[in-house]
Every structure is written in C-alpha cells, then in structure tokens.
Short mmCIF file of C-alpha atoms in Angstrom, two decimals:
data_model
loop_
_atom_site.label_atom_id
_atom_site.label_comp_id
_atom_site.label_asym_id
_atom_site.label_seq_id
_atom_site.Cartn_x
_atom_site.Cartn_y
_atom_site.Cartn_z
CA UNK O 1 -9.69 -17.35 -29.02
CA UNK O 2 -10.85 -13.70 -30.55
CA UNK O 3 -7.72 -12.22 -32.40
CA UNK O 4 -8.73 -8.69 -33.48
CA UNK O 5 -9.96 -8.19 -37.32
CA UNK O 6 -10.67 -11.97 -36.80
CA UNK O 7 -6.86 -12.67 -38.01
CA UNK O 8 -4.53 -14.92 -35.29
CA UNK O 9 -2.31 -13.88 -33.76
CA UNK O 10 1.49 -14.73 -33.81
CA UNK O 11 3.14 -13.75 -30.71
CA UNK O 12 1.24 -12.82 -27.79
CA UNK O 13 3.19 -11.16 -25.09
CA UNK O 14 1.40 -11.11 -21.44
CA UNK O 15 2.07 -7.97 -19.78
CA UNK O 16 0.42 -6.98 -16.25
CA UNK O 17 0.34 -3.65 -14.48
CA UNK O 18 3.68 -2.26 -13.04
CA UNK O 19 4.31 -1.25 -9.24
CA UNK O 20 6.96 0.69 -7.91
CA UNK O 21 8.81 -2.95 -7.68
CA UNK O 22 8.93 -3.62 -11.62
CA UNK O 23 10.25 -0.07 -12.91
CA UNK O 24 13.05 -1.51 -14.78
CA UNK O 25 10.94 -3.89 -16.46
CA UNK O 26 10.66 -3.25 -20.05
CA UNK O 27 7.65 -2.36 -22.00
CA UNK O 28 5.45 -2.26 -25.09
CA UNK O 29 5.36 0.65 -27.14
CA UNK O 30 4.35 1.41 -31.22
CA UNK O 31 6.30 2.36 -33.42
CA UNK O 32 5.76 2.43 -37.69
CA UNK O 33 2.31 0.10 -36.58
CA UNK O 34 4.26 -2.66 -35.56
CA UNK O 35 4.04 -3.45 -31.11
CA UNK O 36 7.97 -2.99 -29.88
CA UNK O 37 9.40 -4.65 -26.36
CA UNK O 38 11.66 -1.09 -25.11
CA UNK O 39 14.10 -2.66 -22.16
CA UNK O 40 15.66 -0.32 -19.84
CA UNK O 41 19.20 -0.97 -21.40
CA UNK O 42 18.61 0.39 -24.38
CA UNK O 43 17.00 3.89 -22.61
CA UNK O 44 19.34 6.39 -22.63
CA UNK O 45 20.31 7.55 -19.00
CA UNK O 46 18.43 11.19 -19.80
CA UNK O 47 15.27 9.04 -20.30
CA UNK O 48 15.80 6.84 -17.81
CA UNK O 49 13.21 8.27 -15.05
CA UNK O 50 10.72 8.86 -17.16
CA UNK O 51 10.93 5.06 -18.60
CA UNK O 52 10.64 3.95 -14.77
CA UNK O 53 7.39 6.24 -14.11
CA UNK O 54 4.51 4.39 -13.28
CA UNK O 55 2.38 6.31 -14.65
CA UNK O 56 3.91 7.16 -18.01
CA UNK O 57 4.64 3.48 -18.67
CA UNK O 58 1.80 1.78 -16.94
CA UNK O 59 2.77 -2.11 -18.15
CA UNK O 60 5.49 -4.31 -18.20
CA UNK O 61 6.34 -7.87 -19.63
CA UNK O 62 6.10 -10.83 -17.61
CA UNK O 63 8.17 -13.08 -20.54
CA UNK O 64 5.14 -15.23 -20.53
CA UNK O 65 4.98 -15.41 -24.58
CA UNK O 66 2.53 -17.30 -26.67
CA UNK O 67 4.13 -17.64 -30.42
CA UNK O 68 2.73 -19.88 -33.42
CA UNK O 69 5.70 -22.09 -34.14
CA UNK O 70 4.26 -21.94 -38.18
CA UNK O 71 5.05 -18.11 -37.75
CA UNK O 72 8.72 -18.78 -35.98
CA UNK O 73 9.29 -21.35 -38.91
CA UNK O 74 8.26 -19.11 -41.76
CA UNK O 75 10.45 -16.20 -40.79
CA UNK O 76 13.37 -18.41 -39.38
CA UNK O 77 13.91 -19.37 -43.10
CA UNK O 78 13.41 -15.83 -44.78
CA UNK O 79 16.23 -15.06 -41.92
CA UNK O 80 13.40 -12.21 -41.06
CA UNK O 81 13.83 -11.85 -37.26
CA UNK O 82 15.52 -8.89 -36.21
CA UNK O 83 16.48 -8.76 -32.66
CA UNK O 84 18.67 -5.38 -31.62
CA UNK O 85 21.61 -6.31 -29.70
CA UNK O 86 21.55 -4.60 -25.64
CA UNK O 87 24.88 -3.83 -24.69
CA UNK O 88 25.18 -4.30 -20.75
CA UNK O 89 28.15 -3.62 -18.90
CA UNK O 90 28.49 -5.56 -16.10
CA UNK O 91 31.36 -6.18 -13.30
CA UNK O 92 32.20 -9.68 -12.56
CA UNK O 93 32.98 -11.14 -9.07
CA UNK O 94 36.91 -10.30 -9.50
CA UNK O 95 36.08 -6.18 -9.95
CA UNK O 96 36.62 -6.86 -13.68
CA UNK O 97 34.18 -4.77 -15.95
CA UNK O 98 32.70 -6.75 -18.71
CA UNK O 99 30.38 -5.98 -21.49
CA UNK O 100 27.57 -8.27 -22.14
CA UNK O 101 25.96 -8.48 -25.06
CA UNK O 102 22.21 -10.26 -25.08
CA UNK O 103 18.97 -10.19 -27.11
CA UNK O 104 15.75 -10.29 -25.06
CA UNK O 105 13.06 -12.71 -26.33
CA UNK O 106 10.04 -10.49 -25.97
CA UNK O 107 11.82 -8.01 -28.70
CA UNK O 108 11.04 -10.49 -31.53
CA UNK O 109 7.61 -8.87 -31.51
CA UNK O 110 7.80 -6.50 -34.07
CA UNK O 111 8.62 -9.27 -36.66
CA UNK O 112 5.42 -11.11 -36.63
CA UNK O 113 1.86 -10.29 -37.89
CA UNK O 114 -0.89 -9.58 -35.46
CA UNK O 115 1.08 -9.24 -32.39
CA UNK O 116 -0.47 -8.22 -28.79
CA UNK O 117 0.34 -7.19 -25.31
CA UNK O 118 -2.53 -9.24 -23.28
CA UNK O 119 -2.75 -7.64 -19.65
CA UNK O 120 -3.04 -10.28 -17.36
CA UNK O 121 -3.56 -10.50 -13.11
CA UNK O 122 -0.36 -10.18 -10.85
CA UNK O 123 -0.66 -13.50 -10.05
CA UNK O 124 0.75 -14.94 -13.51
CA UNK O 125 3.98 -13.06 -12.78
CA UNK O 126 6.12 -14.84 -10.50
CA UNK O 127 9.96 -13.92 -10.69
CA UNK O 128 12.82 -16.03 -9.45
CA UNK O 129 15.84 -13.35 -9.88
CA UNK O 130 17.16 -13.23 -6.55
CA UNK O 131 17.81 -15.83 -3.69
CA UNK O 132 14.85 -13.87 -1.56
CA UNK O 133 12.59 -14.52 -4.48
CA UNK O 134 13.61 -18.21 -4.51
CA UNK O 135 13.15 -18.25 -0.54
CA UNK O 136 9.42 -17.14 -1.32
CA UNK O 137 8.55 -19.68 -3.59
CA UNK O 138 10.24 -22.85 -1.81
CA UNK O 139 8.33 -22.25 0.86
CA UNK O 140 4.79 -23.32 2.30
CA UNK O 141 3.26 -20.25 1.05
CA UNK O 142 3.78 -21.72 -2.64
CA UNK O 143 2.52 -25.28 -3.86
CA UNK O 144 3.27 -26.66 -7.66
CA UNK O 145 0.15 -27.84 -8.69
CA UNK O 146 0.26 -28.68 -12.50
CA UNK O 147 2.59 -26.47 -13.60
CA UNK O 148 1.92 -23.92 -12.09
CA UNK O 149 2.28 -22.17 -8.72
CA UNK O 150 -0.26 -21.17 -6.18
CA UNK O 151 -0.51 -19.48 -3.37
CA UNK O 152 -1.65 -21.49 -0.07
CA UNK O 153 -5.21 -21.38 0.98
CA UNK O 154 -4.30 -21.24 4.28
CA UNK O 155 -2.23 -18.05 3.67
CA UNK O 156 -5.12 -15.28 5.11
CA UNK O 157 -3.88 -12.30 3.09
CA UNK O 158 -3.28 -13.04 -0.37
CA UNK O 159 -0.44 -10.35 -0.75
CA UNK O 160 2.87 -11.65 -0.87
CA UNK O 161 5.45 -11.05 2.24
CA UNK O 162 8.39 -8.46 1.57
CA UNK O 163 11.50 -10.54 1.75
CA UNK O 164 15.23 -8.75 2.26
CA UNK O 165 17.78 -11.12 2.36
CA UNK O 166 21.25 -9.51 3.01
CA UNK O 167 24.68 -10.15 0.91
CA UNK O 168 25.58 -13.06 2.67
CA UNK O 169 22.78 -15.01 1.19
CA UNK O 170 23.52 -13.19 -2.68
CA UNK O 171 24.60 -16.52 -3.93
CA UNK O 172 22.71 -20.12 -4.33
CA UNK O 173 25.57 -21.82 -2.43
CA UNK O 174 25.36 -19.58 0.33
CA UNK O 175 22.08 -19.37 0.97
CA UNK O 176 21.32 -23.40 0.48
CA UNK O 177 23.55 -24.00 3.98
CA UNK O 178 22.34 -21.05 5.83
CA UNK O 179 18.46 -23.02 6.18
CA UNK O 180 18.67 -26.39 7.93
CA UNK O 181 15.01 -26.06 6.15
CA UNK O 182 13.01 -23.13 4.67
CA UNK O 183 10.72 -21.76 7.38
CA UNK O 184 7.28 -21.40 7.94
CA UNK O 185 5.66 -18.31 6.16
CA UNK O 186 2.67 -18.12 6.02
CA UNK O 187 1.78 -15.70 8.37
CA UNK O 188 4.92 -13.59 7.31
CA UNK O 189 4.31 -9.72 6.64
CA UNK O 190 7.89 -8.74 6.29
CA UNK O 191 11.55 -10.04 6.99
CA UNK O 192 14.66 -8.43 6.78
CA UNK O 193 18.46 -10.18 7.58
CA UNK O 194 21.34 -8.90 7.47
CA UNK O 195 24.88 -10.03 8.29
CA UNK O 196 26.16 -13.68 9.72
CA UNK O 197 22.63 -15.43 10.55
CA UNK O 198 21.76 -19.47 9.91
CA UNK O 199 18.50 -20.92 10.83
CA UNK O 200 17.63 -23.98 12.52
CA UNK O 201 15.09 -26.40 11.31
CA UNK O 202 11.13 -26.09 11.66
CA UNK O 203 11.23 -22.39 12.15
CA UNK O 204 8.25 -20.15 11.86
CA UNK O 205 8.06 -16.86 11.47
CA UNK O 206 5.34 -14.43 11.60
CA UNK O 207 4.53 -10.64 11.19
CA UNK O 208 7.39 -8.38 10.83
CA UNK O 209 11.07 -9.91 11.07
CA UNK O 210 14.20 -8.45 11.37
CA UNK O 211 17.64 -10.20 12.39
CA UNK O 212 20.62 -8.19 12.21
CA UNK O 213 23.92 -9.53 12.74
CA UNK O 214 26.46 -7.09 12.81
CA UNK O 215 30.12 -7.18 11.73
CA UNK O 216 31.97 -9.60 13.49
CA UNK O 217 28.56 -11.44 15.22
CA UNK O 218 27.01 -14.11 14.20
CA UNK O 219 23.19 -15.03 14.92
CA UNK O 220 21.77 -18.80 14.98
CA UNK O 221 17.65 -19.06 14.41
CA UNK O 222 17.74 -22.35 16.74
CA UNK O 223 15.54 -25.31 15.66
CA UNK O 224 11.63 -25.05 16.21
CA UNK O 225 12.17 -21.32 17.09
CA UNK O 226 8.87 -18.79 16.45
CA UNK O 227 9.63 -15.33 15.77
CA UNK O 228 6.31 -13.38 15.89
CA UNK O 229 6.66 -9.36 15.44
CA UNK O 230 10.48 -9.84 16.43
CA UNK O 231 14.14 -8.19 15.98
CA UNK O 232 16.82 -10.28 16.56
CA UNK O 233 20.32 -8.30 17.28
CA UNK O 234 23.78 -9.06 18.18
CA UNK O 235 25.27 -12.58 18.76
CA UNK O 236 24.00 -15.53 19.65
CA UNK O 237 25.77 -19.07 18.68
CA UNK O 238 24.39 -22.38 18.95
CA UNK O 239 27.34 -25.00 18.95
CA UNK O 240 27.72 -28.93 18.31
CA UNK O 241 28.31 -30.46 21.95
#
C-alpha cells in the first residue's frame, strides 16, 4: 500500500519478533544492499550462539511471503534466481545418516527489487512442526474462520498453553490413536506427558498437567475425566469388559 521511494515491492517477507522459542529461526540481514534470509544451517557451529541470541538477531521469518508473480515470471525466464543450496545432515528412522539437501523459499529475497522484512504481531505466526503443535491447533482453543485461525473468545488469557508431548506421540500415526478426541483446552496453562498414556473422550484439562507413565506402565485419561492443577503417575488401565 506505501512501498518505500514510492516503488512496489516484489517480495515481502513477514517477520515478527523472536522469543527464546524461535532461536533457530532464520533471519534477515544486508548484505551488498540487497535484504538476505541467513538460516541456521548455513551458520557455522562457531557462530552458532550468537545467531540464536535474542538480542543480536531480534527477528525471524514466519514464511508468510507476499511476491508479485510479474516479478517471479520475469526472472524465472532470465534463469535469475539464485537460491544457495543448505546441506543438512540428518539420521533417518533406521540410525542411517543422510544428507539432505534443500533450498528455503524465503532466500529468494535477494533476487528481486524492492524487497522488505514487514514485522508483524505474534499472532500471524502459527507453526505446525510437531504433533504438540498440531494438538494446539485441533483443539477448541483454535477455530478456522476464513482462512485463517483464531484464538477462542472464550479462552481468558490470550497466551498460548505450553504443550510437551513425549516420544510416544513423535509420529502422526501414533498420536491420532492415543485421543479418543482432542481435549478441552481452554483453560490449559501447561501439560506435559510422558511415556504409555491414551485419553478417553470429552476430557478437559485445566491449569498445569503432567502425566507420567513410566517404563513398563501404562496410564488411561478415562472418558469425561477433568484434570485441574493435576499429576498423574504410575499405572492405571482401563479395559474393554
């Protein structure tokens, strides 16, 4: 709506202030005039802590990108967009070691004219990267309404609950049959599970949560259950008669 020395912009890359939650998020920096996304694969391991440090590197990128398809179009066909390659080892489920070899997105920003880093509220940064991030936002503390997702009015604190699910949930599969249905949230603070643990239908849970099955013990949230300000240890099995 008001691109700087009143020329538009071609890619506009929203960015929003980073918490001690995002510090491997990457970030914007300059270099040679032109706006360039740094990741934190491509940091050497000396720099590492210093690319984390909040207050050194005070934004990071949400991926929320706006970019004129004209401008994609134009430098698609002078075969102008250079995107470094991020080597990332990684170790697949079998112990193997693997490198992977990607291109992020947001690093097509030093290719176009006019770029910018617009800092936007917390609230337009939503990540699903890990099955206690997807418990968050299938709950009721999340509705879809046009696109986009909001936080519940009836939620009293607008802050969003600090969710730990343990290794047994890690994958979709898993963590699909271990909720007869997602639970009730929205006066969650704080949960925490660990181990064996499946949970009933219709259950609510409030305040600060912790259920901790141990090795060898399994723990069943039965159906309608309320856990208010709660720890839940040890074994307790609820069984088909």
């Amino acid at each position: 709506m008001n691109p700087p020395n009143g020329k538009p912009c071609e890619f506009v890359m929203e960015v929003t202030n980073k918490t001690r939650a995002d510090v491997k998020g990457g970030t914007l920096t300059q270099y040679e005039g032109k706006l360039r996304l740094v990741e934190i694969a491509q940091v050497p391991k000396a720099h590492v802590d210093e690319f984390k440090s909040v207050s050194k590197f005070k934004i990071f990128n949400t991926n929320n990108l706006w970019i004129s398809l004209a401008a994609v179009k134009r430098l698609q066909e002078q075969n102008a967009i250079d995107m470094e390659i991020i080597v990332n080892p990684k170790t697949l489920d079998g112990g193997l070691n693997v490198i992977q070899l990607e291109t992020a997105v947001g690093a097509a920003i030093k290719s176009f004219e006019n770029s910018l880093g617009i800092n936007v509220p917390r609230s337009r940064f939503l990540p699903v990267k890990t099955t206690s991030d997807l418990l968050l936002v299938m709950s009721n503390l999340y509705s879809l309404n046009a696109g986009s997702l909001t936080m519940s009015e009836k939620r009293e604190f607008p802050t969003v609950p600090l969710v730990k699910l343990g290794s047994s949930f890690t994958k979709v599969q898993d963590y699909l049959r271990r909720f007869e249905s997602i639970p009730d949230m929205l006066e969650l603070d704080h949960l925490t599970v660990s181990g064996d643990v499946t949970f009933g239908k219709n259950v609510s849970l409030k305040g600060t949560v912790i259920i901790i099955a141990n090795h060898g013990d399994r723990i069943d949230i039965p159906p309608g259950a309320v856990l208010e300000n709660k720890i839940v240890s040890g074994n307790l099995r609820i069984l088909d008669h």
